[in-house]
PDB file of C-alpha atoms in Angstrom:
ATOM      1  CA  UNK W 107     -16.135  24.787  22.894  1.00 51.00           C
ATOM      2  CA  UNK W 108     -15.685  21.139  22.136  1.00 73.00           C
ATOM      3  CA  UNK W 109     -12.939  20.332  19.693  1.00 92.00           C
ATOM      4  CA  UNK W 110     -12.948  17.651  17.061  1.00 96.00           C
ATOM      5  CA  UNK W 111     -14.210  14.392  18.491  1.00 96.00           C
ATOM      6  CA  UNK W 112     -13.266  11.005  17.175  1.00 97.00           C
ATOM      7  CA  UNK W 113     -14.442   7.593  18.224  1.00 96.00           C
ATOM      8  CA  UNK W 114     -13.508   5.018  18.951  1.00 97.00           C
ATOM      9  CA  UNK W 115     -10.026   5.988  20.116  1.00 96.00           C
ATOM     10  CA  UNK W 116      -8.807   2.442  19.654  1.00 97.00           C
ATOM     11  CA  UNK W 117     -10.239  -0.196  17.354  1.00 98.00           C
ATOM     12  CA  UNK W 118      -9.132  -3.778  16.910  1.00 98.00           C
ATOM     13  CA  UNK W 119     -10.325  -5.758  13.917  1.00 98.00           C
ATOM     14  CA  UNK W 120      -9.496  -9.099  12.399  1.00 97.00           C
ATOM     15  CA  UNK W 121      -8.583  -9.362   8.759  1.00 97.00           C
ATOM     16  CA  UNK W 122     -11.677  -9.260   6.567  1.00 97.00           C
ATOM     17  CA  UNK W 123     -13.831  -7.307   9.014  1.00 98.00           C
ATOM     18  CA  UNK W 124     -15.131  -3.794   8.538  1.00 98.00           C
ATOM     19  CA  UNK W 125     -13.897  -0.743  10.427  1.00 98.00           C
ATOM     20  CA  UNK W 126     -16.019   2.369  10.941  1.00 98.00           C
ATOM     21  CA  UNK W 127     -14.353   5.489  12.250  1.00 98.00           C
ATOM     22  CA  UNK W 128     -16.428   8.476  13.306  1.00 98.00           C
ATOM     23  CA  UNK W 129     -15.575  12.146  13.423  1.00 98.00           C
ATOM     24  CA  UNK W 130     -17.593  15.041  14.799  1.00 97.00           C
ATOM     25  CA  UNK W 131     -16.114  18.378  13.688  1.00 96.00           C
ATOM     26  CA  UNK W 132     -15.881  21.513  15.750  1.00 94.00           C
ATOM     27  CA  UNK W 133     -19.369  22.980  16.057  1.00 92.00           C
ATOM     28  CA  UNK W 134     -19.995  25.254  13.096  1.00 89.00           C
ATOM     29  CA  UNK W 135     -17.234  23.795  10.938  1.00 91.00           C
ATOM     30  CA  UNK W 136     -18.445  22.534   7.586  1.00 90.00           C
ATOM     31  CA  UNK W 137     -15.175  21.145   6.189  1.00 93.00           C
ATOM     32  CA  UNK W 138     -13.800  17.769   7.256  1.00 96.00           C
ATOM     33  CA  UNK W 139     -10.551  16.079   6.318  1.00 96.00           C
ATOM     34  CA  UNK W 140      -9.251  12.582   7.002  1.00 98.00           C
ATOM     35  CA  UNK W 141      -5.553  11.735   7.308  1.00 97.00           C
ATOM     36  CA  UNK W 142      -3.688   8.487   7.923  1.00 97.00           C
ATOM     37  CA  UNK W 143      -0.443   8.146   9.822  1.00 93.00           C
ATOM     38  CA  UNK W 144       1.609   5.016   9.374  1.00 89.00           C
ATOM     39  CA  UNK W 145       4.418   4.177  11.837  1.00 81.00           C
ATOM     40  CA  UNK W 146       7.430   6.488  11.423  1.00 77.00           C
ATOM     41  CA  UNK W 147       5.578   8.505   8.787  1.00 81.00           C
ATOM     42  CA  UNK W 148       3.929  11.886   8.714  1.00 83.00           C
ATOM     43  CA  UNK W 149       0.228  12.304   8.201  1.00 92.00           C
ATOM     44  CA  UNK W 150      -1.030  11.594   4.685  1.00 95.00           C
ATOM     45  CA  UNK W 151      -4.129  13.270   3.317  1.00 95.00           C
ATOM     46  CA  UNK W 152      -6.929  10.903   2.370  1.00 97.00           C
ATOM     47  CA  UNK W 153     -10.148  12.794   1.681  1.00 97.00           C
ATOM     48  CA  UNK W 154     -11.766  16.225   1.977  1.00 95.00           C
ATOM     49  CA  UNK W 155     -15.507  16.516   2.516  1.00 95.00           C
ATOM     50  CA  UNK W 156     -18.113  19.170   2.952  1.00 93.00           C
ATOM     51  CA  UNK W 157     -21.641  18.409   4.054  1.00 90.00           C
ATOM     52  CA  UNK W 158     -23.027  15.712   1.739  1.00 89.00           C
ATOM     53  CA  UNK W 159     -20.177  16.191  -0.758  1.00 93.00           C
ATOM     54  CA  UNK W 160     -16.782  14.639  -1.378  1.00 95.00           C
ATOM     55  CA  UNK W 161     -14.559  17.461  -2.601  1.00 93.00           C
ATOM     56  CA  UNK W 162     -11.297  15.574  -3.070  1.00 93.00           C
ATOM     57  CA  UNK W 163     -10.475  11.941  -2.446  1.00 95.00           C
ATOM     58  CA  UNK W 164      -7.145  11.832  -4.226  1.00 93.00           C
ATOM     59  CA  UNK W 165      -5.391  10.344  -1.206  1.00 94.00           C
ATOM     60  CA  UNK W 166      -7.852   7.574  -0.580  1.00 95.00           C
ATOM     61  CA  UNK W 167      -7.121   4.009  -1.725  1.00 94.00           C
ATOM     62  CA  UNK W 168      -9.407   3.161  -4.628  1.00 91.00           C
ATOM     63  CA  UNK W 169     -10.753   0.000  -3.088  1.00 95.00           C
ATOM     64  CA  UNK W 170     -12.268  -0.824   0.297  1.00 97.00           C
ATOM     65  CA  UNK W 171     -12.162   2.757   1.607  1.00 98.00           C
ATOM     66  CA  UNK W 172     -15.067   5.185   1.578  1.00 97.00           C
ATOM     67  CA  UNK W 173     -16.010   8.363   3.418  1.00 97.00           C
ATOM     68  CA  UNK W 174     -19.130  10.380   3.957  1.00 96.00           C
ATOM     69  CA  UNK W 175     -20.219  13.519   5.775  1.00 96.00           C
ATOM     70  CA  UNK W 176     -24.011  13.464   5.926  1.00 93.00           C
ATOM     71  CA  UNK W 177     -26.253  16.438   6.464  1.00 90.00           C
ATOM     72  CA  UNK W 178     -26.839  15.276  10.014  1.00 90.00           C
ATOM     73  CA  UNK W 179     -24.389  13.390  12.166  1.00 92.00           C
ATOM     74  CA  UNK W 180     -20.677  12.726  12.133  1.00 96.00           C
ATOM     75  CA  UNK W 181     -18.367  12.048   9.249  1.00 97.00           C
ATOM     76  CA  UNK W 182     -17.648   8.355   8.762  1.00 98.00           C
ATOM     77  CA  UNK W 183     -14.536   6.722   7.322  1.00 98.00           C
ATOM     78  CA  UNK W 184     -15.322   3.148   6.404  1.00 98.00           C
ATOM     79  CA  UNK W 185     -12.770   0.470   5.637  1.00 98.00           C
ATOM     80  CA  UNK W 186     -14.144  -2.788   4.300  1.00 98.00           C
ATOM     81  CA  UNK W 187     -12.351  -6.124   4.496  1.00 98.00           C
ATOM     82  CA  UNK W 188      -9.460  -4.727   6.506  1.00 98.00           C
ATOM     83  CA  UNK W 189      -5.928  -6.013   5.975  1.00 97.00           C
ATOM     84  CA  UNK W 190      -2.891  -5.776   8.239  1.00 95.00           C
ATOM     85  CA  UNK W 191      -1.531  -2.872   6.185  1.00 94.00           C
ATOM     86  CA  UNK W 192      -4.535  -0.779   7.248  1.00 96.00           C
ATOM     87  CA  UNK W 193      -3.176  -0.665  10.802  1.00 96.00           C
ATOM     88  CA  UNK W 194      -2.478   2.998  11.418  1.00 96.00           C
ATOM     89  CA  UNK W 195      -3.661   6.096  13.229  1.00 95.00           C
ATOM     90  CA  UNK W 196      -6.498   7.860  11.449  1.00 97.00           C
ATOM     91  CA  UNK W 197      -6.945  11.540  12.167  1.00 97.00           C
ATOM     92  CA  UNK W 198      -9.864  13.761  11.370  1.00 97.00           C
ATOM     93  CA  UNK W 199      -9.607  17.546  11.100  1.00 96.00           C
ATOM     94  CA  UNK W 200     -12.115  20.306  10.497  1.00 95.00           C
ATOM     95  CA  UNK W 201     -11.984  23.904   9.366  1.00 92.00           C
ATOM     96  CA  UNK W 202     -14.587  26.650   9.473  1.00 87.00           C
ATOM     97  CA  UNK W 203     -15.299  27.883   5.990  1.00 76.00           C
ATOM     98  CA  UNK W 204     -12.643  27.269   3.400  1.00 72.00           C
ATOM     99  CA  UNK W 205      -9.922  24.806   2.720  1.00 66.00           C
ATOM    100  CA  UNK W 206      -6.880  27.023   3.249  1.00 71.00           C
ATOM    101  CA  UNK W 207      -7.829  27.944   6.789  1.00 80.00           C
ATOM    102  CA  UNK W 208      -6.370  26.375   9.890  1.00 89.00           C
ATOM    103  CA  UNK W 209      -7.427  22.769  10.393  1.00 93.00           C
ATOM    104  CA  UNK W 210      -8.180  21.568  13.908  1.00 94.00           C
ATOM    105  CA  UNK W 211      -7.361  17.964  14.619  1.00 96.00           C
ATOM    106  CA  UNK W 212      -9.054  15.298  16.653  1.00 96.00           C
ATOM    107  CA  UNK W 213      -7.237  12.801  18.906  1.00 94.00           C
ATOM    108  CA  UNK W 214      -7.213  10.102  16.256  1.00 95.00           C
ATOM    109  CA  UNK W 215      -8.383   6.498  16.058  1.00 97.00           C
ATOM    110  CA  UNK W 216      -5.715   3.830  16.372  1.00 96.00           C
ATOM    111  CA  UNK W 217      -6.717   0.891  14.212  1.00 97.00           C
ATOM    112  CA  UNK W 218      -5.036  -2.445  14.760  1.00 97.00           C
ATOM    113  CA  UNK W 219      -5.747  -5.257  12.349  1.00 97.00           C
ATOM    114  CA  UNK W 220      -4.912  -8.720  13.647  1.00 96.00           C
TER     115      UNK W 220
ATOM    116  CA  UNK J  28       3.048  16.488  -6.456  1.00 70.00           C
ATOM    117  CA  UNK J  29       4.140  18.722  -3.653  1.00 79.00           C
ATOM    118  CA  UNK J  30       6.258  17.445  -0.802  1.00 91.00           C
ATOM    119  CA  UNK J  31       7.516  18.666   2.555  1.00 95.00           C
ATOM    120  CA  UNK J  32      10.930  17.781   3.953  1.00 95.00           C
ATOM    121  CA  UNK J  33      11.891  18.017   7.583  1.00 95.00           C
ATOM    122  CA  UNK J  34      15.624  17.639   7.860  1.00 88.00           C
ATOM    123  CA  UNK J  35      15.949  16.213  11.343  1.00 87.00           C
ATOM    124  CA  UNK J  36      13.918  13.232  12.463  1.00 91.00           C
ATOM    125  CA  UNK J  37      15.292  13.195  16.001  1.00 95.00           C
ATOM    126  CA  UNK J  38      16.746  16.110  17.924  1.00 97.00           C
ATOM    127  CA  UNK J  39      18.029  16.015  21.488  1.00 97.00           C
ATOM    128  CA  UNK J  40      18.787  19.269  23.298  1.00 97.00           C
ATOM    129  CA  UNK J  41      19.439  20.415  26.822  1.00 97.00           C
ATOM    130  CA  UNK J  42      17.145  22.901  28.515  1.00 96.00           C
ATOM    131  CA  UNK J  43      17.882  26.539  27.617  1.00 96.00           C
ATOM    132  CA  UNK J  44      19.480  25.559  24.306  1.00 97.00           C
ATOM    133  CA  UNK J  45      18.303  27.270  21.144  1.00 97.00           C
ATOM    134  CA  UNK J  46      16.215  25.333  18.660  1.00 97.00           C
ATOM    135  CA  UNK J  47      15.877  25.469  14.919  1.00 97.00           C
ATOM    136  CA  UNK J  48      13.933  22.828  12.985  1.00 97.00           C
ATOM    137  CA  UNK J  49      14.188  22.895   9.232  1.00 96.00           C
ATOM    138  CA  UNK J  50      11.284  22.612   6.809  1.00 97.00           C
ATOM    139  CA  UNK J  51      11.368  22.846   3.029  1.00 97.00           C
ATOM    140  CA  UNK J  52       8.523  22.384   0.594  1.00 95.00           C
ATOM    141  CA  UNK J  53       8.498  21.744  -3.119  1.00 93.00           C
ATOM    142  CA  UNK J  54       5.447  23.584  -4.461  1.00 86.00           C
ATOM    143  CA  UNK J  55       6.137  26.753  -6.459  1.00 80.00           C
ATOM    144  CA  UNK J  56       2.750  28.455  -6.221  1.00 85.00           C
ATOM    145  CA  UNK J  57       0.862  30.132  -3.411  1.00 88.00           C
ATOM    146  CA  UNK J  58       0.995  28.222  -0.157  1.00 90.00           C
ATOM    147  CA  UNK J  59      -0.163  28.524   3.418  1.00 92.00           C
ATOM    148  CA  UNK J  60       2.306  27.099   5.917  1.00 95.00           C
ATOM    149  CA  UNK J  61       1.820  25.573   9.345  1.00 96.00           C
ATOM    150  CA  UNK J  62       3.723  24.067  12.215  1.00 97.00           C
ATOM    151  CA  UNK J  63       1.808  21.629  14.382  1.00 97.00           C
ATOM    152  CA  UNK J  64       2.979  20.031  17.630  1.00 96.00           C
ATOM    153  CA  UNK J  65       1.948  16.746  19.191  1.00 94.00           C
ATOM    154  CA  UNK J  66       2.784  16.422  22.878  1.00 93.00           C
ATOM    155  CA  UNK J  67       2.996  12.891  24.306  1.00 89.00           C
ATOM    156  CA  UNK J  68      -0.483  11.395  24.546  1.00 85.00           C
ATOM    157  CA  UNK J  69      -2.171  14.419  23.032  1.00 88.00           C
ATOM    158  CA  UNK J  70      -3.517  15.337  19.624  1.00 88.00           C
ATOM    159  CA  UNK J  71      -2.036  17.708  17.064  1.00 93.00           C
ATOM    160  CA  UNK J  72      -2.160  21.361  18.027  1.00 94.00           C
ATOM    161  CA  UNK J  73      -1.376  24.400  15.941  1.00 95.00           C
ATOM    162  CA  UNK J  74       1.865  26.157  16.920  1.00 96.00           C
ATOM    163  CA  UNK J  75       1.828  28.873  14.286  1.00 96.00           C
ATOM    164  CA  UNK J  76       0.870  29.590  10.700  1.00 95.00           C
ATOM    165  CA  UNK J  77       1.795  31.810   7.775  1.00 95.00           C
ATOM    166  CA  UNK J  78      -0.785  32.979   5.260  1.00 91.00           C
ATOM    167  CA  UNK J  79       0.605  36.303   4.027  1.00 90.00           C
ATOM    168  CA  UNK J  80       2.283  39.488   5.211  1.00 92.00           C
ATOM    169  CA  UNK J  81       5.238  39.595   7.583  1.00 94.00           C
ATOM    170  CA  UNK J  82       7.308  36.475   6.858  1.00 95.00           C
ATOM    171  CA  UNK J  83       8.347  36.237  10.509  1.00 96.00           C
ATOM    172  CA  UNK J  84       5.447  34.768  12.431  1.00 97.00           C
ATOM    173  CA  UNK J  85       5.138  34.233  16.124  1.00 96.00           C
ATOM    174  CA  UNK J  86       3.213  31.403  17.680  1.00 95.00           C
ATOM    175  CA  UNK J  87       2.397  30.006  21.063  1.00 94.00           C
ATOM    176  CA  UNK J  88       4.911  29.143  23.790  1.00 95.00           C
ATOM    177  CA  UNK J  89       7.650  31.388  22.425  1.00 96.00           C
ATOM    178  CA  UNK J  90       7.967  29.690  19.039  1.00 97.00           C
ATOM    179  CA  UNK J  91       8.485  31.598  15.819  1.00 97.00           C
ATOM    180  CA  UNK J  92       9.047  30.708  12.181  1.00 98.00           C
ATOM    181  CA  UNK J  93      10.392  32.528   9.174  1.00 96.00           C
ATOM    182  CA  UNK J  94       9.024  32.064   5.670  1.00 95.00           C
ATOM    183  CA  UNK J  95      11.753  32.482   3.045  1.00 95.00           C
ATOM    184  CA  UNK J  96      10.027  32.229  -0.309  1.00 92.00           C
ATOM    185  CA  UNK J  97      13.232  32.094  -2.347  1.00 93.00           C
ATOM    186  CA  UNK J  98      14.397  29.076  -0.379  1.00 94.00           C
ATOM    187  CA  UNK J  99      10.975  27.402  -0.109  1.00 95.00           C
ATOM    188  CA  UNK J 100      11.619  27.189   3.610  1.00 96.00           C
ATOM    189  CA  UNK J 101       9.653  27.694   6.802  1.00 97.00           C
ATOM    190  CA  UNK J 102      12.018  26.942   9.681  1.00 97.00           C
ATOM    191  CA  UNK J 103      10.809  26.818  13.254  1.00 97.00           C
ATOM    192  CA  UNK J 104      12.834  28.486  16.018  1.00 97.00           C
ATOM    193  CA  UNK J 105      12.821  28.972  19.749  1.00 98.00           C
ATOM    194  CA  UNK J 106      15.607  30.837  21.567  1.00 97.00           C
ATOM    195  CA  UNK J 107      15.509  28.798  24.769  1.00 97.00           C
ATOM    196  CA  UNK J 108      13.770  25.438  25.006  1.00 97.00           C
ATOM    197  CA  UNK J 109      12.155  23.925  28.071  1.00 96.00           C
ATOM    198  CA  UNK J 110      11.676  20.331  29.140  1.00 96.00           C
ATOM    199  CA  UNK J 111       7.972  20.723  28.371  1.00 95.00           C
ATOM    200  CA  UNK J 112       8.798  21.285  24.683  1.00 97.00           C
ATOM    201  CA  UNK J 113       9.490  17.568  24.322  1.00 97.00           C
ATOM    202  CA  UNK J 114       7.111  16.562  21.522  1.00 97.00           C
ATOM    203  CA  UNK J 115       6.740  15.675  17.848  1.00 95.00           C
ATOM    204  CA  UNK J 116       6.779  18.670  15.504  1.00 97.00           C
ATOM    205  CA  UNK J 117       5.205  18.619  12.052  1.00 96.00           C
ATOM    206  CA  UNK J 118       5.574  21.113   9.251  1.00 97.00           C
ATOM    207  CA  UNK J 119       2.621  21.246   6.825  1.00 96.00           C
ATOM    208  CA  UNK J 120       1.719  23.034   3.625  1.00 94.00           C
ATOM    209  CA  UNK J 121      -1.517  23.609   1.773  1.00 92.00           C
ATOM    210  CA  UNK J 122      -1.447  24.964  -1.737  1.00 87.00           C
ATOM    211  CA  UNK J 123      -3.742  27.743  -2.796  1.00 83.00           C
ATOM    212  CA  UNK J 124      -6.422  26.977  -5.328  1.00 80.00           C
ATOM    213  CA  UNK J 125      -6.233  23.226  -4.968  1.00 79.00           C
ATOM    214  CA  UNK J 126      -8.756  20.807  -3.568  1.00 80.00           C
ATOM    215  CA  UNK J 127      -6.657  18.463  -1.473  1.00 84.00           C
ATOM    216  CA  UNK J 128      -5.630  18.711   2.157  1.00 90.00           C
ATOM    217  CA  UNK J 129      -2.438  19.465   4.037  1.00 93.00           C
ATOM    218  CA  UNK J 130       0.847  17.917   2.993  1.00 94.00           C
ATOM    219  CA  UNK J 131       2.888  17.032   6.055  1.00 95.00           C
ATOM    220  CA  UNK J 132       6.542  16.412   6.643  1.00 95.00           C
ATOM    221  CA  UNK J 133       7.513  13.223   8.441  1.00 93.00           C
ATOM    222  CA  UNK J 134       7.947  15.029  11.725  1.00 94.00           C
ATOM    223  CA  UNK J 135      10.790  15.791  14.097  1.00 95.00           C
ATOM    224  CA  UNK J 136      10.877  14.090  17.456  1.00 95.00           C
ATOM    225  CA  UNK J 137      12.337  16.622  19.892  1.00 97.00           C
ATOM    226  CA  UNK J 138      13.624  15.495  23.276  1.00 97.00           C
ATOM    227  CA  UNK J 139      14.655  18.099  25.832  1.00 97.00           C
ATOM    228  CA  UNK J 140      16.910  16.851  28.597  1.00 95.00           C
ATOM    229  CA  UNK J 141      16.554  18.580  31.962  1.00 87.00           C
TER     230      UNK J 141
END
């Protein structure tokens, strides 16, 4: 079984550009989570989605960041007008049926903003 | 807001030494607890988890952890480490009944010297 897939693995953007990060959950998983890891920090929760619904986005910056998990296709984390402080590793995780279950993580996308 | 503390950010041990990594969390309600490991160049993998029942849980590769509710702790142990255990270890908590994701500690970078 394929695990959580994320692409691209590495993304370089200049300040002001947009970054789109994609996540395909484990087949059959309907819950997706996004986390951000800054240098020397643990992972920080950003957003929790189910198909076509945002369940909790309490960890997401209020501006420039958005996430979706459409009925078909991968989950997308979108960062508009990137700034240097957005440089980080972004991890996606999925779980089968409910939030408290084990989350399975993807390899992450390393975003570098020049 | 809940938080997770990992006491040691860097640990260096010799092969065959015993390991204990500390983890404390701040939330007073029902929690599920996890230890994840990230080997060099790889993504986060689940080592072990506690949901309920026996507070001593066993995971992969000879690791175990003990949940002590009165101390809000979930320390990770291994009686005899190997060089291949060199990795970053993360403790994580998810609170029951909430809507957000995992709360992670900052991680412990473990180096095993041959």
